[in-house]
mmCIF file of C-alpha atoms in Angstrom:
data_model
loop_
_atom_site.group_PDB
_atom_site.id
_atom_site.type_symbol
_atom_site.label_atom_id
_atom_site.label_comp_id
_atom_site.label_asym_id
_atom_site.label_seq_id
_atom_site.Cartn_x
_atom_site.Cartn_y
_atom_site.Cartn_z
ATOM 1 C CA ALA A 1 -28.008 -14.308 3.699
ATOM 2 C CA GLY A 2 -28.902 -15.116 0.181
ATOM 3 C CA ASN A 3 -32.076 -16.406 0.448
ATOM 4 C CA ALA A 4 -35.772 -15.639 -1.502
ATOM 5 C CA THR A 5 -38.912 -17.458 -0.944
ATOM 6 C CA ILE A 6 -42.090 -17.269 -3.388
ATOM 7 C CA THR A 7 -45.714 -18.581 -2.916
ATOM 8 C CA ALA A 8 -48.100 -20.209 -5.121
ATOM 9 C CA ALA A 9 -49.362 -16.660 -5.067
ATOM 10 C CA ASP A 10 -46.771 -15.113 -6.623
ATOM 11 C CA ILE A 11 -46.626 -16.982 -9.769
ATOM 12 C CA ASP A 12 -50.483 -17.712 -10.307
ATOM 13 C CA ASN A 13 -52.208 -15.712 -13.524
ATOM 14 C CA GLY A 14 -55.629 -16.610 -12.709
ATOM 15 C CA SER A 15 -56.106 -20.567 -12.683
ATOM 16 C CA THR A 16 -59.633 -22.007 -12.711
ATOM 17 C CA ASP A 17 -61.819 -24.801 -12.075
ATOM 18 C CA ALA A 18 -65.286 -25.061 -12.508
ATOM 19 C CA CYS A 19 -66.031 -26.631 -8.829
ATOM 20 C CA GLY A 20 -63.457 -24.285 -7.205
ATOM 21 C CA ILE A 21 -59.561 -24.848 -6.502
ATOM 22 C CA ALA A 22 -58.834 -26.299 -3.304
ATOM 23 C CA SER A 23 -55.068 -25.494 -3.433
ATOM 24 C CA LEU A 24 -52.425 -24.062 -5.084
ATOM 25 C CA THR A 25 -49.057 -25.032 -4.873
ATOM 26 C CA VAL A 26 -45.314 -24.196 -6.537
ATOM 27 C CA SER A 27 -41.980 -26.153 -6.034
ATOM 28 C CA PRO A 28 -39.605 -25.002 -5.664
ATOM 29 C CA SER A 29 -40.261 -22.423 -3.764
ATOM 30 C CA ASN A 30 -36.861 -21.117 -1.845
ATOM 31 C CA PHE A 31 -34.163 -20.090 -3.679
ATOM 32 C CA SER A 32 -30.528 -19.144 -2.899
ATOM 33 C CA CYS A 33 -27.416 -17.534 -4.714
ATOM 34 C CA ALA A 34 -26.957 -20.805 -6.508
ATOM 35 C CA ASN A 35 -30.000 -20.115 -8.436
ATOM 36 C CA LEU A 36 -29.265 -16.637 -9.459
ATOM 37 C CA GLY A 37 -30.647 -16.619 -13.159
ATOM 38 C CA ALA A 38 -33.506 -17.929 -14.443
ATOM 39 C CA ASN A 39 -35.513 -20.855 -12.757
ATOM 40 C CA THR A 40 -38.195 -23.092 -14.090
ATOM 41 C CA VAL A 41 -40.929 -24.066 -11.318
ATOM 42 C CA THR A 42 -44.230 -25.728 -11.467
ATOM 43 C CA LEU A 43 -47.397 -24.658 -9.971
ATOM 44 C CA THR A 44 -49.912 -27.211 -9.369
ATOM 45 C CA ALA A 45 -53.484 -26.460 -8.824
ATOM 46 C CA THR A 46 -55.930 -28.930 -7.071
ATOM 47 C CA ASP A 47 -59.685 -28.464 -7.334
ATOM 48 C CA ALA A 48 -62.014 -29.715 -4.527
ATOM 49 C CA ASN A 49 -62.737 -33.185 -5.876
ATOM 50 C CA GLY A 50 -58.893 -34.070 -6.214
ATOM 51 C CA ASN A 51 -58.285 -33.332 -9.548
ATOM 52 C CA ILE A 52 -54.542 -31.854 -10.333
ATOM 53 C CA ALA A 53 -52.876 -29.870 -13.080
ATOM 54 C CA SER A 54 -49.728 -28.360 -13.153
ATOM 55 C CA ALA A 55 -48.229 -24.978 -15.673
ATOM 56 C CA ASN A 56 -44.646 -24.362 -15.570
ATOM 57 C CA ALA A 57 -43.170 -20.733 -14.967
ATOM 58 C CA THR A 58 -40.036 -19.052 -15.000
ATOM 59 C CA VAL A 59 -38.693 -17.207 -11.977
ATOM 60 C CA MET A 60 -35.582 -14.974 -12.470
ATOM 61 C CA VAL A 61 -33.703 -14.736 -9.223
ATOM 62 C CA SER A 62 -31.553 -11.951 -8.723
ATOM 63 C CA ASP A 63 -29.358 -10.150 -6.590
ATOM 64 C CA ASN A 64 -28.980 -6.161 -5.808
ATOM 65 C CA LEU A 65 -27.383 -5.947 -2.996
ATOM 66 C CA ALA A 66 -24.170 -4.700 -3.172
ATOM 67 C CA PRO A 67 -21.127 -5.918 -0.699
ATOM 68 C CA THR A 68 -20.522 -4.562 2.609
ATOM 69 C CA VAL A 69 -16.450 -3.314 2.410
ATOM 70 C CA VAL A 70 -14.704 -3.329 5.351
ATOM 71 C CA THR A 71 -10.813 -2.223 5.756
ATOM 72 C CA ASN A 72 -8.227 -1.884 7.983
ATOM 73 C CA SER A 73 -4.576 0.008 7.881
ATOM 74 C CA TYR A 74 -1.949 -1.059 6.587
ATOM 75 C CA THR A 75 1.971 0.132 6.697
ATOM 76 C CA ALA A 76 3.862 -0.438 3.728
ATOM 77 C CA VAL A 77 7.449 -0.584 3.690
ATOM 78 C CA LEU A 78 9.636 0.785 0.637
ATOM 79 C CA ASP A 79 12.374 -1.308 -0.736
ATOM 80 C CA ALA A 80 16.028 -0.350 -1.762
ATOM 81 C CA THR A 81 14.573 0.765 -5.092
ATOM 82 C CA GLY A 82 12.250 3.313 -3.472
ATOM 83 C CA GLN A 83 8.636 1.413 -4.324
ATOM 84 C CA ALA A 84 6.345 -0.721 -2.723
ATOM 85 C CA THR A 85 3.656 -2.733 -3.861
ATOM 86 C CA ILE A 86 0.287 -3.592 -1.666
ATOM 87 C CA VAL A 87 -2.536 -5.551 -2.753
ATOM 88 C CA PRO A 88 -6.349 -5.920 -1.512
ATOM 89 C CA ALA A 89 -5.892 -8.776 0.398
ATOM 90 C CA ASP A 90 -3.502 -5.890 2.826
ATOM 91 C CA VAL A 91 -6.610 -3.660 3.169
ATOM 92 C CA ASP A 92 -9.183 -6.148 3.591
ATOM 93 C CA ASN A 93 -10.290 -6.773 6.874
ATOM 94 C CA GLY A 94 -13.354 -8.978 6.273
ATOM 95 C CA SER A 95 -15.521 -7.659 3.188
ATOM 96 C CA PHE A 96 -18.514 -9.988 2.854
ATOM 97 C CA ASP A 97 -21.811 -9.846 0.489
ATOM 98 C CA ASN A 98 -24.961 -12.209 0.091
ATOM 99 C CA CYS A 99 -23.841 -14.200 -2.453
ATOM 100 C CA SER A 100 -20.098 -14.077 -3.125
ATOM 101 C CA ILE A 101 -17.648 -11.794 -3.832
ATOM 102 C CA ALA A 102 -15.984 -11.834 -7.108
ATOM 103 C CA SER A 103 -13.035 -9.457 -7.229
ATOM 104 C CA TYR A 104 -11.348 -7.078 -5.362
ATOM 105 C CA SER A 105 -9.698 -3.857 -6.803
ATOM 106 C CA LEU A 106 -7.932 -0.474 -5.376
ATOM 107 C CA ASP A 107 -7.712 2.624 -6.847
ATOM 108 C CA VAL A 108 -3.474 2.732 -5.790
ATOM 109 C CA SER A 109 -1.440 -0.012 -5.278
ATOM 110 C CA THR A 110 2.250 1.267 -5.930
ATOM 111 C CA PHE A 111 4.050 4.003 -3.766
ATOM 112 C CA ASN A 112 7.067 5.753 -3.902
ATOM 113 C CA CYS A 113 9.146 8.266 -2.161
ATOM 114 C CA ASN A 114 6.917 10.956 -2.906
ATOM 115 C CA ALA A 115 4.138 9.037 -0.999
ATOM 116 C CA LEU A 116 5.803 9.016 2.537
ATOM 117 C CA GLY A 117 3.525 9.517 5.350
ATOM 118 C CA GLN A 118 -0.408 8.506 5.044
ATOM 119 C CA ASN A 119 -2.468 7.864 1.724
ATOM 120 C CA ALA A 120 -6.151 7.134 1.480
ATOM 121 C CA VAL A 121 -6.539 4.534 -0.902
ATOM 122 C CA ASN A 122 -9.952 2.985 -1.659
ATOM 123 C CA LEU A 123 -11.021 -1.121 -1.823
ATOM 124 C CA THR A 124 -14.076 -1.749 -4.241
ATOM 125 C CA VAL A 125 -15.554 -5.357 -3.735
ATOM 126 C CA THR A 126 -17.580 -6.664 -6.616
ATOM 127 C CA ASP A 127 -20.026 -9.628 -6.213
ATOM 128 C CA GLN A 128 -20.934 -12.210 -8.832
ATOM 129 C CA SER A 129 -23.845 -10.094 -9.907
ATOM 130 C CA GLY A 130 -22.144 -7.014 -10.532
ATOM 131 C CA ASN A 131 -22.850 -5.325 -7.571
ATOM 132 C CA PHE A 132 -20.051 -3.293 -6.017
ATOM 133 C CA ALA A 133 -19.544 -0.943 -2.930
ATOM 134 C CA THR A 134 -16.071 0.916 -2.051
ATOM 135 C CA GLY A 135 -14.419 1.521 1.027
ATOM 136 C CA THR A 136 -11.283 3.744 2.213
ATOM 137 C CA ALA A 137 -7.959 2.333 3.917
ATOM 138 C CA ILE A 138 -5.325 4.461 5.158
ATOM 139 C CA VAL A 139 -1.520 3.159 4.047
ATOM 140 C CA SER A 140 1.069 4.410 6.230
ATOM 141 C CA VAL A 141 4.298 4.566 3.847
ATOM 142 C CA VAL A 142 7.632 4.469 5.606
ATOM 143 C CA ASP A 143 11.263 4.361 4.234
ATOM 144 C CA ASN A 144 13.564 2.129 7.165
ATOM 145 C CA LEU A 145 16.783 1.869 4.882
ATOM 146 C CA ALA A 146 19.662 4.025 5.893
ATOM 147 C CA PRO A 147 21.872 5.663 3.361
ATOM 148 C CA SER A 148 24.626 3.893 2.140
ATOM 149 C CA VAL A 149 27.721 5.763 2.892
ATOM 150 C CA SER A 150 30.895 5.714 0.559
ATOM 151 C CA THR A 151 33.882 8.128 1.404
ATOM 152 C CA GLN A 152 37.485 9.022 -0.154
ATOM 153 C CA ASN A 153 40.883 9.594 1.676
ATOM 154 C CA ILE A 154 41.993 13.242 0.834
ATOM 155 C CA THR A 155 44.912 15.386 1.488
ATOM 156 C CA VAL A 156 44.517 19.139 2.993
ATOM 157 C CA GLN A 157 47.022 21.820 3.334
ATOM 158 C CA LEU A 158 47.317 24.251 5.851
ATOM 159 C CA ASN A 159 46.950 28.209 5.168
ATOM 160 C CA ALA A 160 49.613 30.640 5.946
ATOM 161 C CA SER A 161 47.897 30.915 9.505
ATOM 162 C CA GLY A 162 48.420 27.329 10.032
ATOM 163 C CA GLN A 163 44.530 26.486 9.392
ATOM 164 C CA ALA A 164 42.410 24.191 6.876
ATOM 165 C CA SER A 165 38.757 23.323 6.488
ATOM 166 C CA ILE A 166 36.951 21.012 4.704
ATOM 167 C CA VAL A 167 33.544 20.080 3.920
ATOM 168 C CA PRO A 168 31.263 16.922 3.718
ATOM 169 C CA SER A 169 31.413 16.737 -0.140
ATOM 170 C CA GLN A 170 35.097 16.245 -0.057
ATOM 171 C CA ILE A 171 34.752 13.236 1.740
ATOM 172 C CA ASN A 172 31.882 11.686 -0.292
ATOM 173 C CA SER A 173 32.107 9.462 -3.107
ATOM 174 C CA GLY A 174 28.848 8.496 -4.170
ATOM 175 C CA SER A 175 26.436 8.080 -1.083
ATOM 176 C CA SER A 176 23.490 7.326 -2.307
ATOM 177 C CA ASP A 177 19.938 6.421 -0.582
ATOM 178 C CA ASN A 178 16.579 4.828 -1.881
ATOM 179 C CA CYS A 179 14.871 7.924 -1.282
ATOM 180 C CA GLY A 180 17.430 10.479 -1.425
ATOM 181 C CA ILE A 181 19.972 12.077 1.473
ATOM 182 C CA VAL A 182 19.036 15.587 2.672
ATOM 183 C CA ASN A 183 21.892 16.133 4.973
ATOM 184 C CA TYR A 184 25.713 15.199 5.334
ATOM 185 C CA SER A 185 27.864 16.246 8.072
ATOM 186 C CA LEU A 186 31.459 15.703 9.685
ATOM 187 C CA ASP A 187 32.496 14.997 12.881
ATOM 188 C CA VAL A 188 35.568 17.200 12.406
ATOM 189 C CA SER A 189 35.725 19.781 9.792
ATOM 190 C CA ASN A 190 38.541 22.344 10.786
ATOM 191 C CA PHE A 191 42.631 21.304 11.273
ATOM 192 C CA THR A 192 45.696 23.410 12.533
ATOM 193 C CA CYS A 193 49.263 22.578 12.942
ATOM 194 C CA ALA A 194 48.650 20.053 15.694
ATOM 195 C CA ASP A 195 46.793 17.841 13.207
ATOM 196 C CA VAL A 196 49.560 17.658 10.887
ATOM 197 C CA GLY A 197 49.376 14.121 10.054
ATOM 198 C CA THR A 198 46.833 11.526 9.365
ATOM 199 C CA ASN A 199 43.642 12.120 10.991
ATOM 200 C CA THR A 200 40.312 9.928 10.940
ATOM 201 C CA VAL A 201 36.786 11.992 10.255
ATOM 202 C CA THR A 202 33.539 10.402 10.093
ATOM 203 C CA LEU A 203 30.960 11.509 7.410
ATOM 204 C CA THR A 204 26.854 10.984 8.553
ATOM 205 C CA ALA A 205 24.306 10.993 5.810
ATOM 206 C CA VAL A 206 20.588 11.551 6.788
ATOM 207 C CA ASP A 207 17.516 10.574 4.562
ATOM 208 C CA GLN A 208 14.096 12.601 4.545
ATOM 209 C CA SER A 209 13.129 9.876 6.860
ATOM 210 C CA ASN A 210 15.519 10.779 9.780
ATOM 211 C CA ASN A 211 17.333 7.537 8.683
ATOM 212 C CA SER A 212 21.282 8.016 9.098
ATOM 213 C CA SER A 213 24.600 5.686 8.743
ATOM 214 C CA SER A 214 27.959 6.693 8.727
ATOM 215 C CA ALA A 215 31.509 5.776 7.410
ATOM 216 C CA THR A 216 35.193 7.100 8.080
ATOM 217 C CA ALA A 217 37.864 8.361 6.082
ATOM 218 C CA ILE A 218 41.475 9.688 6.284
ATOM 219 C CA VAL A 219 41.792 13.243 5.952
ATOM 220 C CA THR A 220 46.130 13.983 5.609
ATOM 221 C CA VAL A 221 46.891 17.141 6.983
ATOM 222 C CA VAL A 222 50.210 18.750 5.184
ATOM 223 C CA ASP A 223 51.974 22.245 6.027
ATOM 224 C CA ASN A 224 54.018 23.143 2.643
ATOM 225 C CA VAL A 225 54.119 26.908 3.855
ATOM 226 C CA ALA A 226 58.195 27.703 4.713
ATOM 227 C CA PRO A 227 58.849 30.056 7.283
ATOM 228 C CA THR A 228 59.343 33.767 7.168
ATOM 229 C CA ALA A 229 63.046 34.376 7.797
ATOM 230 C CA VAL A 230 63.112 37.767 9.595
ATOM 231 C CA ALA A 231 67.184 38.666 9.893
ATOM 232 C CA GLN A 232 68.997 41.589 11.434
ATOM 233 C CA ASN A 233 72.352 42.889 11.021
#
């Protein structure tokens, strides 16, 4: 509770009286966190005949109790740059001290895409006397941002068999994600003579947190292969 009490016996160092001491008192006798450090107290001796004498002493009040650290889990969401920052208040859950807490600190406060998932961080709480204690909290780093998909239109030529195929990289035109794209896919990648002309295709990009987004592009299919003429006499 941040309190301490002394008695006259704690500071008496052999007070005497020829006729005997009837009582010893000390004032003040109660101390709190507000009294940390040196305090002057007065010892008063009263003898059997009512004579009184006083002397001063110094009482050093100290706090040797470390704070109690209480933490909670926290979810940190990465921003568009793939970064997230937390402060001690995000993981503190009511840490307390018998006197007062002077500071809170974290061993890790910034996260990036490499930290996706659960991360153990240490919260250190220090009181006004320099006593400190540490507790562990779990910070879950998540990425909720879908990729930004950019496409380009292309033209493809049917081969001699009347076939053409495309891959996502032909449609992709600088798609990006705060944590990087791990997969591209197309809803249509093969074309035949039936597709000569313009065709709408969809490019989908997926990041490492399984966020996805899509955009369309136009694939123009052309047939520039002349027929093979076979004649007979």
